[in-house]
Amino acid sequence: MTTSKTAKPKTATKAAKTKKAATKTTVPALSKAEIKASIIKHLHSTLGTDENKANNHAWWKATCAAIQELVLERLRTTQKTHYVNDTRAVHYFSAEFLMGRLLSNNMHNFELFDEASAALKELGVELTDVLEEEPDMALGNGGLGRLAACFIDSLATKELPAIGYGLHYEHGLFRQEIKNGAQIERPDSWRDYGNPWEICRPESIQEVPLYGYVETKYGANGSIQKEWHPGNIVKGVPWDIPVVGYGGKTVNVLRLWQSEASDYFNWDVFNAGGYVDAQRENIQSETISKVLYPNDETEAGKELRLIQQYFFCACSLKDIIRRYKRAHGDDWSRFAEQVVIQLNDTHPAISIPELMRILVDRAQLDWESAWEICTKTFAYTNHTLLPEALEKWPARMIEKILPRHLEIIYEINHRFMAEVEEKWPGDNAMKAKLSIIEESSEKMVRMGNLSVIGSFAVNGVAAIHSELVKKNLFPEFEALWPGKLTNVTNGITPRRWLKACNPALSELINKKIGDDWPTDLDKLQSLSAFATNKTFQNQFMKVKLANKKKLAEEIKAQTGIVVDTNAIFDIQIKRLHEYKRQHLNLIHIMALYRRILENPDYDMHPRVFIFGAKAAPGYKLAKDIILAINKVAEKINNDPRANQKLKVVFLPNYRVSSAEKMIPAADVSQQISTAGKEASGTGNMKLALNGAITIGTLDGANIEIAEEVGDDNIFIFGLTVDEVYKLNENGYNPYDYYYQNREIKAVLDWLDSDYFTPGQPGALSSIKQSLLDGGDPYKVLADFESYSEANIALDKAYRDKAKWAQMAILNTAKMGKFTSDRSIQDYVDKIWKLDSCAVK
Ligand code: 26Q
């Protein structure tokens, strides 16, 4: 208290001297007294409790309810404004929205955080404790889902008319527990005691047909009409989550569909005495939105997954069309002017034949007109080049679930093949590559090809990734339609990923350069001027140290491990996948351990390696890598010969809310994927924004981060994309590295022993196996030496405190490009052609 009071006038004078520090002129939407009164009101009349009985959970709910009142008021104004102006809007279709917690975010976006905190304090309650009560809304796996969440934040902030459409999973991504070092999956129940943000909209329920058969009808004039007679109908119940833009003016909506049995459809069975059968159908219908598939980067090919995809797309399209018809009746000519649909990967690609079905079979448009509308409505974002992640569905499966859609897909393909024939007459190899249908032993529908053909724009998510999409994934499409494939580099919302998660750094920045950076992130650039300023360096690193202390407490509380905050906090947080190479990090840690054992004076700055990662439950090797990290951690942390220099921490159940705690405390950001494999990455941006230095490969957005911060402020290592390709062409033999590098051999052999798993030799052998006999598909051994050298350079750099502080400041200063506001502006300019709509 005293220090901040005495320090205040000093910094204020300084800030005034350097630059006009933008001061808040806006009056808060609610005063402290109003918030306090509202919280108490909700405690009494919404929750039926009082100030004396309320626990933190009740305080959380009452605070949410108080904020939600304001949210809903602004939501009404926004919707009215959009309706009156009949605005063109973007509809973001995504099977995943990884929203995390909303209370802190909504308070920050209304700029009410400090008022609410003060109001609760007067009631004897700590806001930070209250915030911890909120379960994460974990309706996504990782990057793709979190990107969708950052994007809808930016859309609302930029006052763009937009709606997110997705699935209202009853269970989000599994909760991870670690037992004896191994991952155990537990169900996630994010709305067990009610979710205060969502609003059920029974007035907008939709019905979705499934299964059944297609009838061909012949009209008097010889015309053919198709009618789908479904075998089942499910109900889609919409739940709306308000999305508050920064400044609180525009409040958009995320609409998530929950499946329910359609009562009337089962009525006949019911009346015929089939009560039990009717109930069984109910259970099946309700299964659709039960659980999020926990696989990312693998195409599971499960029937329920396809039904999930169709279910939310069909509900969303009906919802869009209902709204369009309210303004334009049966005049379809303006549909593509009013509606643009962004497909977040191919997961919602079934929307393309679904819109064709509605236009041709229902609205009775001719095929050409319908196709023109379709291909002016959809745009598609690709997030992966990994072959195993490219969605393909067996034609037989589509035929069973969506018989009419398969016919439409064949028709789209038939007409498209004629176009290809015209461009490349007689070229059957070209046709085979471009076809939506893969003629393998089992006919498959390629959702990527369908998406490119049915969209007017296709984008990758980082410059290099988009180049590889053009050169390697879809070169034939690039030749056919030059200009259709483009790039929009990903971004992250600086409101959640700096302002809210790192209040101390935000405050420091505000004092130095003003507080308008959250909506104009290029403003951070002006911090560069202070990168060599000793006082600012000290302030910046003092904030980092304080954040490290907080994380150290969290680590202690969760794992019992005590870490030294003077050590380098080195963080790798992301889904567990071989291509992300957590095992490269691990093998390097083992090498460091070995060096220390061989030479007790081995010269290195103390370092804490911190991991957070979930593995897909069926991905054996990924789970083995988690086990290995934990076993190596246990050994090192308890070995007095090494644990003064080296600690390893695996924080269980990595999720948005733990990212918010880890990122502000990071000194080092590990971004070490095999070049060409990580489409973009977005954790890399979050960590650099918070002053962590990247050690990384020239992959995904790392390349653009390196361009922004400059070579002196990042540690780049490893093979480039071209070098990886060359290595593959010339034949890569990991044994060469095993036999030529003593350290690699020793470390891999160590994994075979029972040193880390006493009494269980071989428990970690699968990793060695994959790197040798498995052919090391992700080039871990090829990159090891270069990685090791980069780590030595990093270690050396850290010891020069001033130099490191300068690098950290410059990383924060140069992250302006990576705000999701810029990504959204790119989408608006290149793809959506959307106008913002000011809400009064
Ligand atoms: C597909 C079919 C069946 C079941 C699951 C899936 C599935 C689910 C999720 C496939 C992929 C995902 C998620 C992919 C993902 O998160 N990709 C990441 O997207 C980020 C945002 O663009 C990028 O930054 C990352 O590089 C990319 O890996």
mmCIF file of C-alpha atoms in Angstrom, residues 280-540:
data_model
loop_
_atom_site.group_PDB
_atom_site.id
_atom_site.type_symbol
_atom_site.label_atom_id
_atom_site.label_comp_id
_atom_site.label_asym_id
_atom_site.label_seq_id
_atom_site.Cartn_x
_atom_site.Cartn_y
_atom_site.Cartn_z
ATOM 1 C CA ARG A 280 -34.704 -45.409 -26.842
ATOM 2 C CA GLU A 281 -34.998 -43.026 -29.762
ATOM 3 C CA ASN A 282 -35.084 -40.168 -27.288
ATOM 4 C CA ILE A 283 -31.839 -41.313 -25.758
ATOM 5 C CA GLN A 284 -30.198 -41.509 -29.187
ATOM 6 C CA SER A 285 -31.314 -38.010 -30.058
ATOM 7 C CA GLU A 286 -30.004 -36.627 -26.820
ATOM 8 C CA THR A 287 -26.653 -38.312 -27.391
ATOM 9 C CA ILE A 288 -25.851 -36.016 -30.314
ATOM 10 C CA SER A 289 -24.731 -33.040 -28.245
ATOM 11 C CA LYS A 290 -23.611 -35.108 -25.236
ATOM 12 C CA VAL A 291 -19.860 -34.929 -25.601
ATOM 13 C CA LEU A 292 -17.074 -33.169 -27.469
ATOM 14 C CA TYR A 293 -14.783 -35.513 -29.401
ATOM 15 C CA PRO A 294 -11.414 -35.202 -27.694
ATOM 16 C CA ASN A 295 -9.335 -35.789 -30.821
ATOM 17 C CA ASP A 296 -7.618 -32.968 -32.551
ATOM 18 C CA GLU A 297 -5.554 -33.482 -35.664
ATOM 19 C CA THR A 298 -7.055 -36.917 -36.249
ATOM 20 C CA GLU A 299 -10.034 -37.778 -38.305
ATOM 21 C CA ALA A 300 -12.036 -40.246 -36.248
ATOM 22 C CA GLY A 301 -14.625 -41.215 -38.897
ATOM 23 C CA LYS A 302 -17.290 -41.936 -36.297
ATOM 24 C CA GLU A 303 -20.958 -41.798 -37.261
ATOM 25 C CA LEU A 304 -21.940 -39.727 -34.237
ATOM 26 C CA ARG A 305 -19.353 -37.105 -35.126
ATOM 27 C CA LEU A 306 -20.869 -36.702 -38.606
ATOM 28 C CA ILE A 307 -24.321 -36.433 -37.061
ATOM 29 C CA GLN A 308 -23.023 -33.761 -34.674
ATOM 30 C CA GLN A 309 -21.643 -31.802 -37.582
ATOM 31 C CA TYR A 310 -24.819 -32.041 -39.622
ATOM 32 C CA PHE A 311 -26.990 -31.323 -36.604
ATOM 33 C CA PHE A 312 -25.446 -27.978 -35.749
ATOM 34 C CA CYS A 313 -25.095 -26.919 -39.392
ATOM 35 C CA ALA A 314 -28.720 -27.744 -40.223
ATOM 36 C CA CYS A 315 -30.012 -25.906 -37.131
ATOM 37 C CA SER A 316 -27.831 -22.887 -37.867
ATOM 38 C CA LEU A 317 -28.813 -22.667 -41.533
ATOM 39 C CA LYS A 318 -32.501 -22.867 -40.655
ATOM 40 C CA ASP A 319 -31.978 -20.145 -38.083
ATOM 41 C CA ILE A 320 -30.222 -17.926 -40.622
ATOM 42 C CA ILE A 321 -32.881 -18.509 -43.253
ATOM 43 C CA ARG A 322 -35.714 -17.798 -40.812
ATOM 44 C CA ARG A 323 -34.090 -14.465 -39.986
ATOM 45 C CA TYR A 324 -33.448 -13.683 -43.661
ATOM 46 C CA LYS A 325 -37.020 -14.473 -44.629
ATOM 47 C CA ARG A 326 -38.356 -12.157 -41.942
ATOM 48 C CA ALA A 327 -36.770 -9.281 -43.875
ATOM 49 C CA HIS A 328 -36.788 -10.524 -47.471
ATOM 50 C CA GLY A 329 -39.541 -13.109 -47.752
ATOM 51 C CA ASP A 330 -39.038 -15.610 -50.582
ATOM 52 C CA ASP A 331 -36.710 -13.350 -52.536
ATOM 53 C CA TRP A 332 -33.445 -15.289 -52.482
ATOM 54 C CA SER A 333 -31.615 -12.843 -54.702
ATOM 55 C CA ARG A 334 -30.147 -10.913 -51.782
ATOM 56 C CA PHE A 335 -29.201 -13.890 -49.604
ATOM 57 C CA ALA A 336 -25.476 -13.840 -50.348
ATOM 58 C CA GLU A 337 -25.434 -10.063 -49.878
ATOM 59 C CA GLN A 338 -26.758 -10.437 -46.352
ATOM 60 C CA VAL A 339 -25.165 -13.672 -45.271
ATOM 61 C CA VAL A 340 -21.574 -14.824 -45.248
ATOM 62 C CA ILE A 341 -20.728 -18.116 -43.548
ATOM 63 C CA GLN A 342 -17.182 -18.830 -42.418
ATOM 64 C CA LEU A 343 -16.426 -22.551 -42.072
ATOM 65 C CA ASN A 344 -13.922 -23.128 -39.271
ATOM 66 C CA ASP A 345 -12.091 -26.037 -40.899
ATOM 67 C CA THR A 346 -14.085 -28.707 -42.719
ATOM 68 C CA HIS A 347 -16.077 -29.724 -39.637
ATOM 69 C CA PRO A 348 -19.115 -27.679 -40.813
ATOM 70 C CA ALA A 349 -18.592 -28.470 -44.541
ATOM 71 C CA ILE A 350 -21.814 -30.473 -44.721
ATOM 72 C CA SER A 351 -23.497 -27.040 -44.677
ATOM 73 C CA ILE A 352 -22.692 -26.723 -48.370
ATOM 74 C CA PRO A 353 -24.901 -29.606 -49.595
ATOM 75 C CA GLU A 354 -27.436 -28.710 -46.905
ATOM 76 C CA LEU A 355 -27.891 -25.184 -48.294
ATOM 77 C CA MET A 356 -28.132 -26.671 -51.802
ATOM 78 C CA ARG A 357 -30.832 -29.045 -50.573
ATOM 79 C CA ILE A 358 -32.834 -26.222 -49.051
ATOM 80 C CA LEU A 359 -32.539 -24.078 -52.172
ATOM 81 C CA VAL A 360 -33.182 -26.806 -54.760
ATOM 82 C CA ASP A 361 -35.577 -29.215 -53.023
ATOM 83 C CA ARG A 362 -37.409 -26.797 -50.748
ATOM 84 C CA ALA A 363 -37.251 -23.356 -52.372
ATOM 85 C CA GLN A 364 -37.331 -24.977 -55.819
ATOM 86 C CA LEU A 365 -34.562 -22.866 -57.265
ATOM 87 C CA ASP A 366 -32.816 -24.247 -60.338
ATOM 88 C CA TRP A 367 -29.444 -25.826 -59.673
ATOM 89 C CA GLU A 368 -27.372 -23.039 -61.251
ATOM 90 C CA SER A 369 -29.031 -20.261 -59.238
ATOM 91 C CA ALA A 370 -28.749 -22.288 -56.060
ATOM 92 C CA TRP A 371 -25.081 -23.025 -56.682
ATOM 93 C CA GLU A 372 -24.385 -19.371 -57.362
ATOM 94 C CA ILE A 373 -25.894 -18.405 -53.998
ATOM 95 C CA CYS A 374 -23.990 -21.167 -52.236
ATOM 96 C CA THR A 375 -20.620 -20.303 -53.662
ATOM 97 C CA LYS A 376 -21.109 -16.654 -52.790
ATOM 98 C CA THR A 377 -22.043 -17.490 -49.209
ATOM 99 C CA PHE A 378 -19.364 -19.847 -47.922
ATOM 100 C CA ALA A 379 -15.719 -19.254 -47.139
ATOM 101 C CA TYR A 380 -13.434 -21.886 -45.642
ATOM 102 C CA THR A 381 -10.461 -21.744 -43.279
ATOM 103 C CA ASN A 382 -7.964 -24.569 -43.383
ATOM 104 C CA HIS A 383 -6.094 -25.290 -40.120
ATOM 105 C CA THR A 384 -3.978 -28.282 -40.976
ATOM 106 C CA LEU A 385 -1.783 -29.989 -43.537
ATOM 107 C CA LEU A 386 -1.427 -33.227 -41.592
ATOM 108 C CA PRO A 387 -2.884 -35.962 -43.811
ATOM 109 C CA GLU A 388 -4.411 -37.783 -40.842
ATOM 110 C CA ALA A 389 -6.361 -34.645 -39.910
ATOM 111 C CA LEU A 390 -8.008 -34.139 -43.305
ATOM 112 C CA GLU A 391 -11.617 -35.149 -42.945
ATOM 113 C CA LYS A 392 -12.970 -37.913 -45.161
ATOM 114 C CA TRP A 393 -16.261 -39.670 -44.665
ATOM 115 C CA PRO A 394 -17.231 -43.028 -46.145
ATOM 116 C CA ALA A 395 -19.844 -42.380 -48.854
ATOM 117 C CA ARG A 396 -21.853 -45.259 -47.407
ATOM 118 C CA MET A 397 -22.044 -43.544 -44.040
ATOM 119 C CA ILE A 398 -23.259 -40.293 -45.545
ATOM 120 C CA GLU A 399 -25.782 -42.217 -47.623
ATOM 121 C CA LYS A 400 -27.222 -43.854 -44.528
ATOM 122 C CA ILE A 401 -27.489 -40.717 -42.407
ATOM 123 C CA LEU A 402 -28.024 -38.087 -45.104
ATOM 124 C CA PRO A 403 -29.159 -39.873 -48.265
ATOM 125 C CA ARG A 404 -30.152 -36.703 -50.105
ATOM 126 C CA HIS A 405 -26.845 -34.994 -49.279
ATOM 127 C CA LEU A 406 -24.861 -37.766 -50.880
ATOM 128 C CA GLU A 407 -26.863 -37.335 -54.080
ATOM 129 C CA ILE A 408 -26.193 -33.601 -53.985
ATOM 130 C CA ILE A 409 -22.484 -34.131 -53.348
ATOM 131 C CA TYR A 410 -22.351 -36.438 -56.402
ATOM 132 C CA GLU A 411 -24.140 -33.829 -58.480
ATOM 133 C CA ILE A 412 -21.784 -31.049 -57.326
ATOM 134 C CA ASN A 413 -18.864 -33.303 -58.181
ATOM 135 C CA HIS A 414 -20.278 -34.329 -61.545
ATOM 136 C CA ARG A 415 -20.665 -30.712 -62.654
ATOM 137 C CA PHE A 416 -17.270 -29.806 -61.244
ATOM 138 C CA MET A 417 -15.566 -32.668 -63.085
ATOM 139 C CA ALA A 418 -17.024 -31.275 -66.326
ATOM 140 C CA GLU A 419 -15.357 -27.954 -65.495
ATOM 141 C CA VAL A 420 -12.054 -29.729 -64.906
ATOM 142 C CA GLU A 421 -12.419 -31.603 -68.198
ATOM 143 C CA GLU A 422 -12.843 -28.288 -69.966
ATOM 144 C CA LYS A 423 -9.698 -26.855 -68.422
ATOM 145 C CA TRP A 424 -7.563 -30.008 -68.693
ATOM 146 C CA PRO A 425 -9.163 -32.200 -71.387
ATOM 147 C CA GLY A 426 -8.480 -35.872 -70.904
ATOM 148 C CA ASP A 427 -6.367 -35.404 -67.780
ATOM 149 C CA ASN A 428 -7.695 -38.140 -65.533
ATOM 150 C CA ALA A 429 -4.933 -37.822 -62.970
ATOM 151 C CA MET A 430 -5.981 -34.217 -62.461
ATOM 152 C CA LYS A 431 -9.603 -35.281 -62.083
ATOM 153 C CA ALA A 432 -8.666 -37.892 -59.507
ATOM 154 C CA LYS A 433 -6.869 -35.271 -57.435
ATOM 155 C CA LEU A 434 -9.599 -32.630 -57.636
ATOM 156 C CA SER A 435 -12.574 -34.939 -57.216
ATOM 157 C CA ILE A 436 -14.649 -34.726 -54.037
ATOM 158 C CA ILE A 437 -14.847 -38.503 -54.197
ATOM 159 C CA GLU A 438 -11.815 -40.597 -53.420
ATOM 160 C CA GLU A 439 -12.152 -43.838 -55.336
ATOM 161 C CA SER A 440 -10.384 -46.066 -52.811
ATOM 162 C CA SER A 441 -11.523 -49.574 -51.911
ATOM 163 C CA GLU A 442 -14.171 -47.799 -49.890
ATOM 164 C CA LYS A 443 -15.498 -44.661 -51.584
ATOM 165 C CA MET A 444 -14.739 -41.622 -49.455
ATOM 166 C CA VAL A 445 -16.019 -38.051 -49.515
ATOM 167 C CA ARG A 446 -13.178 -35.535 -49.124
ATOM 168 C CA MET A 447 -14.523 -32.660 -47.077
ATOM 169 C CA GLY A 448 -11.546 -30.424 -47.921
ATOM 170 C CA ASN A 449 -12.237 -30.624 -51.643
ATOM 171 C CA LEU A 450 -15.943 -30.088 -51.056
ATOM 172 C CA SER A 451 -15.115 -26.995 -48.991
ATOM 173 C CA VAL A 452 -12.814 -25.487 -51.612
ATOM 174 C CA ILE A 453 -15.310 -26.119 -54.415
ATOM 175 C CA GLY A 454 -18.281 -24.769 -52.440
ATOM 176 C CA SER A 455 -16.571 -21.612 -51.152
ATOM 177 C CA PHE A 456 -15.625 -18.299 -52.708
ATOM 178 C CA ALA A 457 -12.482 -17.950 -50.572
ATOM 179 C CA VAL A 458 -10.138 -20.335 -48.802
ATOM 180 C CA ASN A 459 -7.539 -19.244 -46.301
ATOM 181 C CA GLY A 460 -4.669 -20.692 -44.326
ATOM 182 C CA VAL A 461 -3.829 -19.331 -40.874
ATOM 183 C CA ALA A 462 -0.212 -18.114 -41.179
ATOM 184 C CA ALA A 463 1.863 -16.968 -44.130
ATOM 185 C CA ILE A 464 3.923 -20.132 -44.475
ATOM 186 C CA HIS A 465 0.930 -22.356 -43.877
ATOM 187 C CA SER A 466 -1.079 -20.618 -46.607
ATOM 188 C CA GLU A 467 1.868 -21.008 -48.986
ATOM 189 C CA LEU A 468 1.992 -24.726 -48.221
ATOM 190 C CA VAL A 469 -1.778 -24.984 -48.713
ATOM 191 C CA LYS A 470 -1.264 -23.565 -52.200
ATOM 192 C CA LYS A 471 1.903 -25.491 -53.034
ATOM 193 C CA ASN A 472 1.326 -28.882 -51.436
ATOM 194 C CA LEU A 473 -2.258 -29.406 -50.280
ATOM 195 C CA PHE A 474 -4.352 -27.844 -53.055
ATOM 196 C CA PRO A 475 -1.941 -27.021 -55.945
ATOM 197 C CA GLU A 476 -4.500 -28.108 -58.542
ATOM 198 C CA PHE A 477 -7.141 -25.791 -57.097
ATOM 199 C CA GLU A 478 -4.595 -22.969 -57.071
ATOM 200 C CA ALA A 479 -3.985 -23.594 -60.785
ATOM 201 C CA LEU A 480 -7.718 -23.780 -61.516
ATOM 202 C CA TRP A 481 -8.789 -20.728 -59.511
ATOM 203 C CA PRO A 482 -5.796 -18.467 -58.925
ATOM 204 C CA GLY A 483 -6.515 -15.956 -56.173
ATOM 205 C CA LYS A 484 -9.115 -18.062 -54.365
ATOM 206 C CA LEU A 485 -6.556 -19.386 -51.869
ATOM 207 C CA THR A 486 -5.287 -16.709 -49.535
ATOM 208 C CA ASN A 487 -3.791 -16.069 -46.102
ATOM 209 C CA VAL A 488 -5.144 -14.616 -42.906
ATOM 210 C CA THR A 489 -2.608 -14.885 -40.125
ATOM 211 C CA ASN A 490 -4.166 -15.837 -36.791
ATOM 212 C CA GLY A 491 -4.372 -13.524 -33.827
ATOM 213 C CA ILE A 492 -5.359 -13.465 -30.164
ATOM 214 C CA THR A 493 -7.473 -11.064 -28.150
ATOM 215 C CA PRO A 494 -5.220 -8.791 -26.079
ATOM 216 C CA ARG A 495 -8.125 -8.156 -23.699
ATOM 217 C CA ARG A 496 -8.043 -11.688 -22.289
ATOM 218 C CA TRP A 497 -4.408 -12.462 -23.056
ATOM 219 C CA LEU A 498 -2.812 -9.366 -21.580
ATOM 220 C CA LYS A 499 -5.221 -6.951 -19.932
ATOM 221 C CA ALA A 500 -7.180 -9.485 -17.906
ATOM 222 C CA CYS A 501 -4.590 -12.211 -17.332
ATOM 223 C CA ASN A 502 -1.665 -9.918 -16.528
ATOM 224 C CA PRO A 503 -3.068 -6.921 -14.636
ATOM 225 C CA ALA A 504 0.314 -5.845 -13.256
ATOM 226 C CA LEU A 505 1.948 -5.664 -16.687
ATOM 227 C CA SER A 506 -1.149 -3.961 -18.115
ATOM 228 C CA GLU A 507 -0.980 -1.338 -15.392
ATOM 229 C CA LEU A 508 2.706 -0.744 -16.059
ATOM 230 C CA ILE A 509 2.028 -0.353 -19.772
ATOM 231 C CA ASN A 510 -0.901 1.995 -19.111
ATOM 232 C CA LYS A 511 1.326 4.211 -17.039
ATOM 233 C CA LYS A 512 3.996 4.273 -19.687
ATOM 234 C CA ILE A 513 2.051 4.672 -22.930
ATOM 235 C CA GLY A 514 -1.611 5.134 -22.057
ATOM 236 C CA ASP A 515 -4.476 2.678 -21.949
ATOM 237 C CA ASP A 516 -5.709 2.546 -25.520
ATOM 238 C CA TRP A 517 -3.530 -0.411 -26.554
ATOM 239 C CA PRO A 518 -6.222 -3.055 -25.897
ATOM 240 C CA THR A 519 -8.020 -1.960 -29.068
ATOM 241 C CA ASP A 520 -4.953 -0.709 -30.926
ATOM 242 C CA LEU A 521 -2.208 -3.152 -30.184
ATOM 243 C CA ASP A 522 0.329 -1.492 -32.495
ATOM 244 C CA LYS A 523 0.506 1.157 -29.760
ATOM 245 C CA LEU A 524 2.696 -1.281 -27.813
ATOM 246 C CA GLN A 525 5.393 -0.454 -30.327
ATOM 247 C CA SER A 526 6.135 2.713 -28.372
ATOM 248 C CA LEU A 527 7.388 0.570 -25.481
ATOM 249 C CA SER A 528 10.455 -0.144 -27.638
ATOM 250 C CA ALA A 529 11.786 3.283 -26.725
ATOM 251 C CA PHE A 530 12.071 2.105 -23.112
ATOM 252 C CA ALA A 531 13.606 -1.293 -23.840
ATOM 253 C CA THR A 532 17.056 -0.126 -22.764
ATOM 254 C CA ASN A 533 15.811 2.114 -19.976
ATOM 255 C CA LYS A 534 17.090 0.663 -16.700
ATOM 256 C CA THR A 535 14.133 1.827 -14.637
ATOM 257 C CA PHE A 536 11.612 0.403 -17.051
ATOM 258 C CA GLN A 537 13.578 -2.824 -17.356
ATOM 259 C CA ASN A 538 13.478 -3.173 -13.582
ATOM 260 C CA GLN A 539 9.769 -2.449 -13.447
ATOM 261 C CA PHE A 540 9.062 -4.905 -16.252
#
